[in-house]
Amino acid sequence: MHDQHPHPTPPATKSPVPPAAGTPAPPKTPQPDLFTWEFATDPYPVYAWLRENSPVHRTTLPSGVEAWLVTRYADARQALADQRLSKNPAHHDEPAHAKGKTGIPGERKAELMTHLLNIDPPDHTRLRLLVSKAFTPRRVAEFAPRVQELTDDLIDAFVAKGEADLIHEFAFPLPIYAICDLLGVPREDQDDFRDWAGMMIRHGGGPRGGVARSVKKMRGYLAELIHRKRLDPGDDLISGLIRASDHGEHLTENEAAAMAFILLFAGFETTVNLIGNGMYALLTHPEQRARLQEALARGDMGLLETGVEELLRFDGPVELATWRFATEELTIGGQRIAVGDPVLVVLAAADRDPERFERPDTLDLSRGDNQHLGYGHGIHYCLGAPLARLEGRTALATLLRRLPELQLAADPADLRWRGGLIMRGLRTLPVKFTDAQKTAPEHQPPDEASQL
């Protein structure tokens, strides 16, 4: 999942598939560089070039794996729902040098492969149905007070300083503690999860070994936790998975561990980036931020709701959808894709496609027709999206209420983005605020929480 690093793209090791009839003519302007640190900071001009000149583009990734990048909205939506594109890495026609480089580091050795990002129907359908019960609107609404409590506690911890790094002190711990509560990880063990998750993020642009070690530790802990929950179940997601297994749903221990693992892994980093990218966008678009603060002051939650969707579209937490592999030859955007080829749908490019969105490079929190692909599309649409939206809305609204004069404490040009291939997020987000903003928490009224 985190293959990207700042090395130049190596040359392709095999010839690309011949283009089909109707493929766009060779571009007149040279292709900008992919996968540099400059690209990581602002990939959108490069994606605009690809949409215009090479919308289904074959490239060699920094890991050495060759893949197709799909950048136009219509093509992306088609690819995300195309069942000829399998999620199972067994369908990858991978050369020896690419072995094991298309998923989460360490998941294969840790026997954590049987999760929703790596399987197809009917197993995908069966497992998704089991877990979906934890993310119903009712369950998410019941969780809203806990999310608000976590949000206020984290702000309380740094408010007296007058400054903070919103990634490490706020956006990162909030979803970790929330998903741990949902899974049933005891409070005394949650800091271990925070450490393992931090290792995954810190190694996003470097060696896969650090991530693999964290995955191994997490796998060992989950095996022990599943054993404890079987003896003493509770009202949590892991206990629910065990009960389903005990009632004939045929959920193996490996499947239960893999499910808990991917909910943590996929569930926390997307929300870290939603909060971090979202707040950064608001801090660098003061007119839009002022509109939202005024709406919140009036008790109008409508702009918060459309605003979070716009932040997901404008600079969303997931840059590329996770890996897909062609199970038969197919055509996307006029380009033939060979059996076994990896396909990566570039959500960030699709969500700025001018053929689908008016003024796509403009942040407009009141944007109406906003069918973005930030959480995917089709049967692999993000299961945890309702919880992520709840956390994003609660976090942004509470920050803007409690710290209304919040400002960036660094030049935007000095901020650094993590170099992971799939996710898009800031390494740090330093902010400052004055003594006047050290206000007490304003807990939401019950009817407002239900709107989240």
GROMACS .gro file of C-alpha atoms in nm:
model
  452
    1MET     CA    1   0.000   0.000   0.000
    2HIS     CA    2   0.295   0.231   0.063
    3ASP     CA    3   0.532   0.159  -0.222
    4GLN     CA    4   0.623   0.507  -0.328
    5HIS     CA    5   0.962   0.666  -0.263
    6PRO     CA    6   1.148   0.961  -0.416
    7HIS     CA    7   1.367   0.764  -0.654
    8PRO     CA    8   1.327   0.824  -1.027
    9THR     CA    9   1.097   0.591  -1.214
   10PRO     CA   10   1.294   0.295  -1.350
   11PRO     CA   11   1.259   0.202  -1.716
   12ALA     CA   12   0.985  -0.038  -1.815
   13THR     CA   13   1.092  -0.399  -1.834
   14LYS     CA   14   0.845  -0.513  -2.098
   15SER     CA   15   0.674  -0.354  -2.391
   16PRO     CA   16   0.333  -0.199  -2.331
   17VAL     CA   17   0.021  -0.347  -2.481
   18PRO     CA   18  -0.039  -0.204  -2.831
   19PRO     CA   19  -0.297   0.075  -2.825
   20ALA     CA   20  -0.644   0.004  -2.956
   21ALA     CA   21  -0.799   0.198  -3.240
   22GLY     CA   22  -0.905   0.543  -3.131
   23THR     CA   23  -0.629   0.583  -2.873
   24PRO     CA   24  -0.531   0.953  -2.838
   25ALA     CA   25  -0.242   1.065  -3.058
   26PRO     CA   26   0.098   1.113  -2.892
   27PRO     CA   27   0.099   1.434  -2.687
   28LYS     CA   28   0.259   1.753  -2.811
   29THR     CA   29   0.394   1.853  -2.471
   30PRO     CA   30   0.634   1.629  -2.277
   31GLN     CA   31   0.496   1.418  -1.997
   32PRO     CA   32   0.564   1.567  -1.654
   33ASP     CA   33   0.745   1.346  -1.403
   34LEU     CA   34   0.546   1.107  -1.188
   35PHE     CA   35   0.637   1.002  -0.833
   36THR     CA   36   0.878   1.283  -0.743
   37TRP     CA   37   0.851   1.482  -0.421
   38GLU     CA   38   0.721   1.776  -0.628
   39PHE     CA   39   0.452   1.547  -0.763
   40ALA     CA   40   0.362   1.431  -0.411
   41THR     CA   41   0.318   1.794  -0.304
   42ASP     CA   42   0.081   1.881  -0.589
   43PRO     CA   43  -0.007   1.596  -0.827
   44TYR     CA   44  -0.303   1.774  -0.984
   45PRO     CA   45  -0.123   1.943  -1.279
   46VAL     CA   46   0.028   1.605  -1.374
   47TYR     CA   47  -0.312   1.438  -1.352
   48ALA     CA   48  -0.459   1.712  -1.571
   49TRP     CA   49  -0.191   1.635  -1.831
   50LEU     CA   50  -0.267   1.263  -1.815
   51ARG     CA   51  -0.643   1.316  -1.848
   52GLU     CA   52  -0.584   1.525  -2.158
   53ASN     CA   53  -0.302   1.330  -2.324
   54SER     CA   54  -0.287   0.976  -2.187
   55PRO     CA   55  -0.602   0.904  -1.986
   56VAL     CA   56  -0.528   0.531  -1.945
   57HIS     CA   57  -0.154   0.543  -1.891
   58ARG     CA   58   0.096   0.260  -1.849
   59THR     CA   59   0.379   0.339  -1.611
   60THR     CA   60   0.642   0.174  -1.395
   61LEU     CA   61   0.581   0.251  -1.030
   62PRO     CA   62   0.866   0.330  -0.789
   63SER     CA   63   0.840  -0.028  -0.659
   64GLY     CA   64   0.918  -0.163  -1.008
   65VAL     CA   65   0.564  -0.288  -1.066
   66GLU     CA   66   0.410  -0.187  -1.400
   67ALA     CA   67   0.049  -0.074  -1.391
   68TRP     CA   68  -0.218   0.120  -1.577
   69LEU     CA   69  -0.333   0.455  -1.432
   70VAL     CA   70  -0.696   0.545  -1.510
   71THR     CA   71  -0.750   0.921  -1.475
   72ARG     CA   72  -1.082   1.028  -1.634
   73TYR     CA   73  -1.402   1.022  -1.429
   74ALA     CA   74  -1.614   0.816  -1.669
   75ASP     CA   75  -1.337   0.557  -1.716
   76ALA     CA   76  -1.265   0.549  -1.342
   77ARG     CA   77  -1.628   0.488  -1.253
   78GLN     CA   78  -1.648   0.209  -1.512
   79ALA     CA   79  -1.328   0.044  -1.388
   80LEU     CA   80  -1.429   0.057  -1.021
   81ALA     CA   81  -1.745  -0.141  -1.098
   82ASP     CA   82  -1.601  -0.378  -1.361
   83GLN     CA   83  -1.601  -0.733  -1.223
   84ARG     CA   84  -1.336  -0.834  -1.479
   85LEU     CA   85  -1.098  -0.635  -1.263
   86SER     CA   86  -1.033  -0.861  -0.966
   87LYS     CA   87  -0.913  -0.752  -0.622
   88ASN     CA   88  -0.735  -1.084  -0.570
   89PRO     CA   89  -0.354  -1.050  -0.614
   90ALA     CA   90  -0.347  -1.412  -0.738
   91HIS     CA   91  -0.462  -1.273  -1.075
   92HIS     CA   92  -0.152  -1.052  -1.110
   93ASP     CA   93   0.078  -1.165  -1.389
   94GLU     CA   94   0.374  -1.046  -1.184
   95PRO     CA   95   0.741  -1.081  -1.276
   96ALA     CA   96   0.979  -1.208  -1.008
   97HIS     CA   97   1.103  -0.861  -0.912
   98ALA     CA   98   0.747  -0.747  -0.838
   99LYS     CA   99   0.651  -1.034  -0.606
  100GLY     CA  100   0.464  -0.917  -0.299
  101LYS     CA  101   0.481  -0.548  -0.389
  102THR     CA  102   0.117  -0.484  -0.471
  103GLY     CA  103  -0.043  -0.497  -0.127
  104ILE     CA  104   0.016  -0.401   0.233
  105PRO     CA  105   0.371  -0.492   0.338
  106GLY     CA  106   0.379  -0.804   0.552
  107GLU     CA  107   0.015  -0.904   0.512
  108ARG     CA  108   0.104  -1.218   0.315
  109LYS     CA  109   0.349  -1.355   0.571
  110ALA     CA  110   0.118  -1.260   0.857
  111GLU     CA  111  -0.170  -1.457   0.696
  112LEU     CA  112  -0.384  -1.142   0.671
  113MET     CA  113  -0.464  -1.163   0.300
  114THR     CA  114  -0.829  -1.267   0.329
  115HIS     CA  115  -0.972  -0.918   0.381
  116LEU     CA  116  -1.212  -0.706   0.179
  117LEU     CA  117  -0.941  -0.533  -0.025
  118ASN     CA  118  -0.805  -0.863  -0.159
  119ILE     CA  119  -1.109  -1.079  -0.235
  120ASP     CA  120  -1.395  -1.103  -0.486
  121PRO     CA  121  -1.751  -1.234  -0.465
  122PRO     CA  122  -1.881  -1.465  -0.325
  123ASP     CA  123  -1.633  -1.443  -0.032
  124HIS     CA  124  -1.635  -1.063  -0.051
  125THR     CA  125  -2.014  -1.056  -0.038
  126ARG     CA  126  -2.025  -1.289   0.263
  127LEU     CA  127  -1.761  -1.104   0.467
  128ARG     CA  128  -1.886  -0.757   0.379
  129LEU     CA  129  -2.239  -0.850   0.491
  130LEU     CA  130  -2.105  -0.959   0.830
  131VAL     CA  131  -1.908  -0.641   0.892
  132SER     CA  132  -2.163  -0.400   0.743
  133LYS     CA  133  -2.378  -0.443   1.055
  134ALA     CA  134  -2.122  -0.236   1.246
  135PHE     CA  135  -2.156   0.059   1.009
  136THR     CA  136  -2.532   0.102   0.982
  137PRO     CA  137  -2.661   0.459   1.021
  138ARG     CA  138  -2.804   0.363   1.360
  139ARG     CA  139  -2.475   0.221   1.493
  140VAL     CA  140  -2.279   0.520   1.363
  141ALA     CA  141  -2.527   0.764   1.521
  142GLU     CA  142  -2.493   0.580   1.852
  143PHE     CA  143  -2.117   0.626   1.827
  144ALA     CA  144  -2.140   1.004   1.772
  145PRO     CA  145  -2.115   1.105   2.142
  146ARG     CA  146  -1.797   0.897   2.181
  147VAL     CA  147  -1.642   1.062   1.875
  148GLN     CA  148  -1.730   1.405   2.017
  149GLU     CA  149  -1.578   1.309   2.354
  150LEU     CA  150  -1.255   1.191   2.190
  151THR     CA  151  -1.241   1.509   1.981
  152ASP     CA  152  -1.277   1.739   2.282
  153ASP     CA  153  -1.031   1.538   2.492
  154LEU     CA  154  -0.763   1.566   2.222
  155ILE     CA  155  -0.815   1.943   2.188
  156ASP     CA  156  -0.808   1.981   2.567
  157ALA     CA  157  -0.466   1.814   2.568
  158PHE     CA  158  -0.302   2.084   2.354
  159VAL     CA  159  -0.521   2.393   2.384
  160ALA     CA  160  -0.319   2.547   2.667
  161LYS     CA  161  -0.002   2.552   2.453
  162GLY     CA  162  -0.142   2.788   2.190
  163GLU     CA  163   0.005   2.570   1.917
  164ALA     CA  164  -0.018   2.212   1.793
  165ASP     CA  165   0.066   1.972   1.515
  166LEU     CA  166  -0.285   1.880   1.404
  167ILE     CA  167  -0.168   1.559   1.240
  168HIS     CA  168   0.013   1.394   1.531
  169GLU     CA  169  -0.184   1.550   1.817
  170PHE     CA  170  -0.533   1.537   1.667
  171ALA     CA  171  -0.605   1.390   1.322
  172PHE     CA  172  -0.394   1.078   1.384
  173PRO     CA  173  -0.508   0.968   1.734
  174LEU     CA  174  -0.880   1.045   1.685
  175PRO     CA  175  -0.961   0.768   1.433
  176ILE     CA  176  -0.718   0.525   1.599
  177TYR     CA  177  -0.898   0.546   1.932
  178ALA     CA  178  -1.240   0.546   1.762
  179ILE     CA  179  -1.177   0.233   1.554
  180CYS     CA  180  -1.018   0.059   1.854
  181ASP     CA  181  -1.335   0.127   2.054
  182LEU     CA  182  -1.547  -0.007   1.770
  183LEU     CA  183  -1.335  -0.323   1.736
  184GLY     CA  184  -1.331  -0.384   2.110
  185VAL     CA  185  -0.961  -0.322   2.179
  186PRO     CA  186  -0.930  -0.256   2.555
  187ARG     CA  187  -0.835   0.101   2.644
  188GLU     CA  188  -0.512  -0.014   2.809
  189ASP     CA  189  -0.397  -0.169   2.477
  190GLN     CA  190  -0.492   0.116   2.245
  191ASP     CA  191  -0.161   0.300   2.270
  192ASP     CA  192   0.009  -0.011   2.128
  193PHE     CA  193  -0.219   0.015   1.826
  194ARG     CA  194  -0.135   0.384   1.802
  195ASP     CA  195   0.239   0.296   1.792
  196TRP     CA  196   0.192   0.027   1.523
  197ALA     CA  197  -0.026   0.255   1.314
  198GLY     CA  198   0.229   0.535   1.351
  199MET     CA  199   0.498   0.304   1.217
  200MET     CA  200   0.284   0.237   0.910
  201ILE     CA  201   0.245   0.607   0.840
  202ARG     CA  202   0.608   0.700   0.913
  203HIS     CA  203   0.737   0.438   0.670
  204GLY     CA  204   0.500   0.548   0.392
  205GLY     CA  205   0.782   0.680   0.176
  206GLY     CA  206   1.056   0.439   0.265
  207PRO     CA  207   1.136   0.072   0.325
  208ARG     CA  208   0.851  -0.172   0.357
  209GLY     CA  209   1.026  -0.356   0.641
  210GLY     CA  210   0.910  -0.121   0.917
  211VAL     CA  211   0.549  -0.156   0.808
  212ALA     CA  212   0.583  -0.536   0.783
  213ARG     CA  213   0.716  -0.553   1.142
  214SER     CA  214   0.420  -0.352   1.268
  215VAL     CA  215   0.180  -0.574   1.075
  216LYS     CA  216   0.339  -0.882   1.235
  217LYS     CA  217   0.301  -0.737   1.585
  218MET     CA  218  -0.058  -0.639   1.516
  219ARG     CA  219  -0.134  -0.989   1.383
  220GLY     CA  220   0.000  -1.148   1.701
  221TYR     CA  221  -0.205  -0.916   1.917
  222LEU     CA  222  -0.524  -0.977   1.717
  223ALA     CA  223  -0.486  -1.355   1.750
  224GLU     CA  224  -0.462  -1.316   2.127
  225LEU     CA  225  -0.755  -1.068   2.137
  226ILE     CA  226  -0.980  -1.298   1.931
  227HIS     CA  227  -0.904  -1.580   2.178
  228ARG     CA  228  -0.994  -1.353   2.473
  229LYS     CA  229  -1.315  -1.234   2.306
  230ARG     CA  230  -1.421  -1.591   2.238
  231LEU     CA  231  -1.400  -1.659   2.612
  232ASP     CA  232  -1.555  -1.327   2.716
  233PRO     CA  233  -1.742  -1.160   2.426
  234GLY     CA  234  -1.867  -0.803   2.440
  235ASP     CA  235  -2.079  -0.565   2.232
  236ASP     CA  236  -1.805  -0.489   1.979
  237LEU     CA  237  -1.714  -0.574   1.623
  238ILE     CA  238  -1.461  -0.850   1.694
  239SER     CA  239  -1.707  -1.023   1.929
  240GLY     CA  240  -1.970  -0.992   1.657
  241LEU     CA  241  -1.739  -1.159   1.404
  242ILE     CA  242  -1.673  -1.442   1.649
  243ARG     CA  243  -2.045  -1.489   1.718
  244ALA     CA  244  -2.112  -1.503   1.344
  245SER     CA  245  -1.843  -1.768   1.309
  246ASP     CA  246  -1.987  -1.970   1.597
  247HIS     CA  247  -2.334  -1.954   1.439
  248GLY     CA  248  -2.232  -2.116   1.114
  249GLU     CA  249  -2.117  -1.820   0.906
  250HIS     CA  250  -1.790  -2.008   0.839
  251LEU     CA  251  -1.562  -1.722   0.936
  252THR     CA  252  -1.214  -1.859   0.999
  253GLU     CA  253  -0.984  -1.711   1.262
  254ASN     CA  254  -0.759  -1.583   0.983
  255GLU     CA  255  -1.059  -1.412   0.821
  256ALA     CA  256  -1.160  -1.255   1.153
  257ALA     CA  257  -0.806  -1.131   1.216
  258ALA     CA  258  -0.770  -1.004   0.860
  259MET     CA  259  -1.103  -0.823   0.885
  260ALA     CA  260  -1.009  -0.652   1.211
  261PHE     CA  261  -0.669  -0.564   1.065
  262ILE     CA  262  -0.801  -0.405   0.747
  263LEU     CA  263  -1.071  -0.209   0.931
  264LEU     CA  264  -0.798  -0.061   1.147
  265PHE     CA  265  -0.547  -0.013   0.865
  266ALA     CA  266  -0.791   0.131   0.608
  267GLY     CA  267  -1.011   0.296   0.867
  268PHE     CA  268  -0.760   0.513   1.043
  269GLU     CA  269  -0.539   0.652   0.766
  270THR     CA  270  -0.825   0.763   0.542
  271THR     CA  271  -0.970   0.962   0.832
  272VAL     CA  272  -0.633   1.107   0.934
  273ASN     CA  273  -0.603   1.242   0.581
  274LEU     CA  274  -0.964   1.359   0.558
  275ILE     CA  275  -0.915   1.571   0.871
  276GLY     CA  276  -0.561   1.684   0.782
  277ASN     CA  277  -0.621   1.760   0.414
  278GLY     CA  278  -0.960   1.911   0.494
  279MET     CA  279  -0.831   2.148   0.759
  280TYR     CA  280  -0.535   2.244   0.539
  281ALA     CA  281  -0.774   2.326   0.254
  282LEU     CA  282  -0.987   2.542   0.487
  283LEU     CA  283  -0.681   2.723   0.627
  284THR     CA  284  -0.558   2.804   0.275
  285HIS     CA  285  -0.906   2.908   0.147
  286PRO     CA  286  -1.007   3.170   0.408
  287GLU     CA  287  -1.330   3.275   0.234
  288GLN     CA  288  -1.462   2.919   0.234
  289ARG     CA  289  -1.349   2.868   0.593
  290ALA     CA  290  -1.528   3.190   0.698
  291ARG     CA  291  -1.849   3.073   0.526
  292LEU     CA  292  -1.837   2.747   0.719
  293GLN     CA  293  -1.766   2.915   1.053
  294GLU     CA  294  -2.057   3.155   1.001
  295ALA     CA  295  -2.289   2.864   0.917
  296LEU     CA  296  -2.179   2.671   1.225
  297ALA     CA  297  -2.231   2.979   1.443
  298ARG     CA  298  -2.592   2.993   1.316
  299GLY     CA  299  -2.641   2.624   1.392
  300ASP     CA  300  -2.674   2.551   1.019
  301MET     CA  301  -2.519   2.208   0.959
  302GLY     CA  302  -2.600   2.195   0.588
  303LEU     CA  303  -2.276   2.360   0.474
  304LEU     CA  304  -2.075   2.125   0.697
  305GLU     CA  305  -2.235   1.827   0.525
  306THR     CA  306  -2.180   1.948   0.167
  307GLY     CA  307  -1.843   2.091   0.272
  308VAL     CA  308  -1.700   1.758   0.385
  309GLU     CA  309  -1.809   1.604   0.053
  310GLU     CA  310  -1.633   1.885  -0.131
  311LEU     CA  311  -1.318   1.839   0.075
  312LEU     CA  312  -1.327   1.468  -0.016
  313ARG     CA  313  -1.349   1.563  -0.383
  314PHE     CA  314  -1.105   1.853  -0.382
  315ASP     CA  315  -0.810   1.689  -0.205
  316GLY     CA  316  -0.932   1.356  -0.076
  317PRO     CA  317  -0.755   1.110   0.155
  318VAL     CA  318  -0.723   0.829  -0.101
  319GLU     CA  319  -0.527   0.930  -0.411
  320LEU     CA  320  -0.543   0.596  -0.594
  321ALA     CA  321  -0.795   0.318  -0.541
  322THR     CA  322  -0.639  -0.006  -0.421
  323TRP     CA  323  -0.508  -0.264  -0.666
  324ARG     CA  324  -0.713  -0.438  -0.933
  325PHE     CA  325  -0.599  -0.708  -1.176
  326ALA     CA  326  -0.750  -0.792  -1.517
  327THR     CA  327  -0.891  -1.148  -1.526
  328GLU     CA  328  -0.951  -1.121  -1.902
  329GLU     CA  329  -0.855  -0.880  -2.176
  330LEU     CA  330  -1.067  -0.566  -2.163
  331THR     CA  331  -1.075  -0.210  -2.290
  332ILE     CA  332  -1.081   0.101  -2.073
  333GLY     CA  333  -1.094   0.443  -2.238
  334GLY     CA  334  -1.000   0.292  -2.576
  335GLN     CA  335  -0.693   0.119  -2.431
  336ARG     CA  336  -0.655  -0.260  -2.429
  337ILE     CA  337  -0.562  -0.407  -2.091
  338ALA     CA  338  -0.398  -0.751  -2.097
  339VAL     CA  339  -0.488  -1.041  -1.869
  340GLY     CA  340  -0.297  -1.015  -1.540
  341ASP     CA  341  -0.219  -0.643  -1.573
  342PRO     CA  342  -0.259  -0.427  -1.260
  343VAL     CA  343  -0.498  -0.133  -1.288
  344LEU     CA  344  -0.491   0.164  -1.049
  345VAL     CA  345  -0.785   0.404  -1.065
  346VAL     CA  346  -0.664   0.755  -0.981
  347LEU     CA  347  -0.948   0.891  -0.770
  348ALA     CA  348  -0.772   1.227  -0.727
  349ALA     CA  349  -0.758   1.274  -1.105
  350ALA     CA  350  -1.115   1.158  -1.168
  351ASP     CA  351  -1.251   1.395  -0.903
  352ARG     CA  352  -1.093   1.695  -1.080
  353ASP     CA  353  -1.217   1.597  -1.428
  354PRO     CA  354  -1.367   1.908  -1.596
  355GLU     CA  355  -1.589   1.679  -1.804
  356ARG     CA  356  -1.772   1.588  -1.481
  357PHE     CA  357  -1.722   1.880  -1.240
  358GLU     CA  358  -1.765   2.248  -1.316
  359ARG     CA  359  -1.459   2.449  -1.207
  360PRO     CA  360  -1.299   2.132  -1.067
  361ASP     CA  361  -0.991   2.308  -0.927
  362THR     CA  362  -1.205   2.547  -0.721
  363LEU     CA  363  -1.300   2.465  -0.363
  364ASP     CA  364  -1.674   2.530  -0.321
  365LEU     CA  365  -1.817   2.400   0.008
  366SER     CA  366  -2.172   2.443  -0.118
  367ARG     CA  367  -2.115   2.239  -0.436
  368GLY     CA  368  -2.438   2.052  -0.507
  369ASP     CA  369  -2.390   1.792  -0.779
  370ASN     CA  370  -2.092   1.622  -0.619
  371GLN     CA  371  -2.088   1.251  -0.698
  372HIS     CA  372  -1.718   1.225  -0.620
  373LEU     CA  373  -1.531   0.894  -0.608
  374GLY     CA  374  -1.343   0.971  -0.288
  375TYR     CA  375  -1.467   0.653  -0.120
  376GLY     CA  376  -1.481   0.446  -0.436
  377HIS     CA  377  -1.777   0.305  -0.628
  378GLY     CA  378  -1.941  -0.032  -0.679
  379ILE     CA  379  -1.921  -0.337  -0.452
  380HIS     CA  380  -1.591  -0.220  -0.301
  381TYR     CA  381  -1.731   0.120  -0.194
  382CYS     CA  382  -1.567   0.205   0.139
  383LEU     CA  383  -1.755   0.022   0.413
  384GLY     CA  384  -1.640   0.265   0.681
  385ALA     CA  385  -1.741   0.581   0.492
  386PRO     CA  386  -2.028   0.668   0.733
  387LEU     CA  387  -1.792   0.653   1.032
  388ALA     CA  388  -1.521   0.848   0.848
  389ARG     CA  389  -1.774   1.119   0.758
  390LEU     CA  390  -1.891   1.137   1.120
  391GLU     CA  391  -1.533   1.174   1.244
  392GLY     CA  392  -1.447   1.429   0.974
  393ARG     CA  393  -1.750   1.647   1.040
  394THR     CA  394  -1.710   1.630   1.417
  395ALA     CA  395  -1.337   1.707   1.404
  396LEU     CA  396  -1.359   2.000   1.163
  397ALA     CA  397  -1.666   2.156   1.325
  398THR     CA  398  -1.519   2.131   1.676
  399LEU     CA  399  -1.184   2.277   1.573
  400LEU     CA  400  -1.354   2.572   1.401
  401ARG     CA  401  -1.583   2.635   1.699
  402ARG     CA  402  -1.329   2.601   1.976
  403LEU     CA  403  -1.032   2.757   1.793
  404PRO     CA  404  -1.199   3.010   1.561
  405GLU     CA  405  -0.878   3.205   1.490
  406LEU     CA  406  -0.673   2.895   1.409
  407GLN     CA  407  -0.387   2.975   1.169
  408LEU     CA  408  -0.117   2.785   0.987
  409ALA     CA  409   0.214   2.810   1.174
  410ALA     CA  410   0.426   2.733   0.866
  411ASP     CA  411   0.460   2.844   0.508
  412PRO     CA  412   0.250   2.606   0.293
  413ALA     CA  413   0.556   2.561   0.070
  414ASP     CA  414   0.744   2.412   0.367
  415LEU     CA  415   0.486   2.144   0.444
  416ARG     CA  416   0.568   1.791   0.335
  417TRP     CA  417   0.331   1.525   0.207
  418ARG     CA  418   0.377   1.157   0.280
  419GLY     CA  419   0.506   0.963  -0.020
  420GLY     CA  420   0.271   0.663  -0.014
  421LEU     CA  421   0.129   0.539  -0.341
  422ILE     CA  422  -0.235   0.491  -0.236
  423MET     CA  423  -0.297   0.753   0.032
  424ARG     CA  424  -0.255   1.130   0.020
  425GLY     CA  425  -0.180   1.313   0.342
  426LEU     CA  426   0.041   1.564   0.518
  427ARG     CA  427   0.330   1.461   0.742
  428THR     CA  428   0.263   1.752   0.977
  429LEU     CA  429   0.017   2.040   1.003
  430PRO     CA  430   0.155   2.299   1.251
  431VAL     CA  431  -0.102   2.553   1.370
  432LYS     CA  432  -0.119   2.832   1.626
  433PHE     CA  433  -0.396   3.010   1.811
  434THR     CA  434  -0.406   3.285   2.074
  435ASP     CA  435  -0.511   3.276   2.441
  436ALA     CA  436  -0.850   3.417   2.347
  437GLN     CA  437  -0.932   3.095   2.167
  438LYS     CA  438  -0.871   2.863   2.464
  439THR     CA  439  -1.241   2.806   2.503
  440ALA     CA  440  -1.421   2.528   2.685
  441PRO     CA  441  -1.562   2.241   2.480
  442GLU     CA  442  -1.903   2.300   2.332
  443HIS     CA  443  -2.068   1.962   2.333
  444GLN     CA  444  -2.319   1.922   2.056
  445PRO     CA  445  -2.691   1.899   2.126
  446PRO     CA  446  -2.835   1.553   2.057
  447ASP     CA  447  -3.023   1.658   1.742
  448GLU     CA  448  -2.700   1.791   1.588
  449ALA     CA  449  -2.513   1.468   1.653
  450SER     CA  450  -2.787   1.279   1.472
  451GLN     CA  451  -2.734   1.496   1.166
  452LEU     CA  452  -2.370   1.389   1.149
   0.00000   0.00000   0.00000
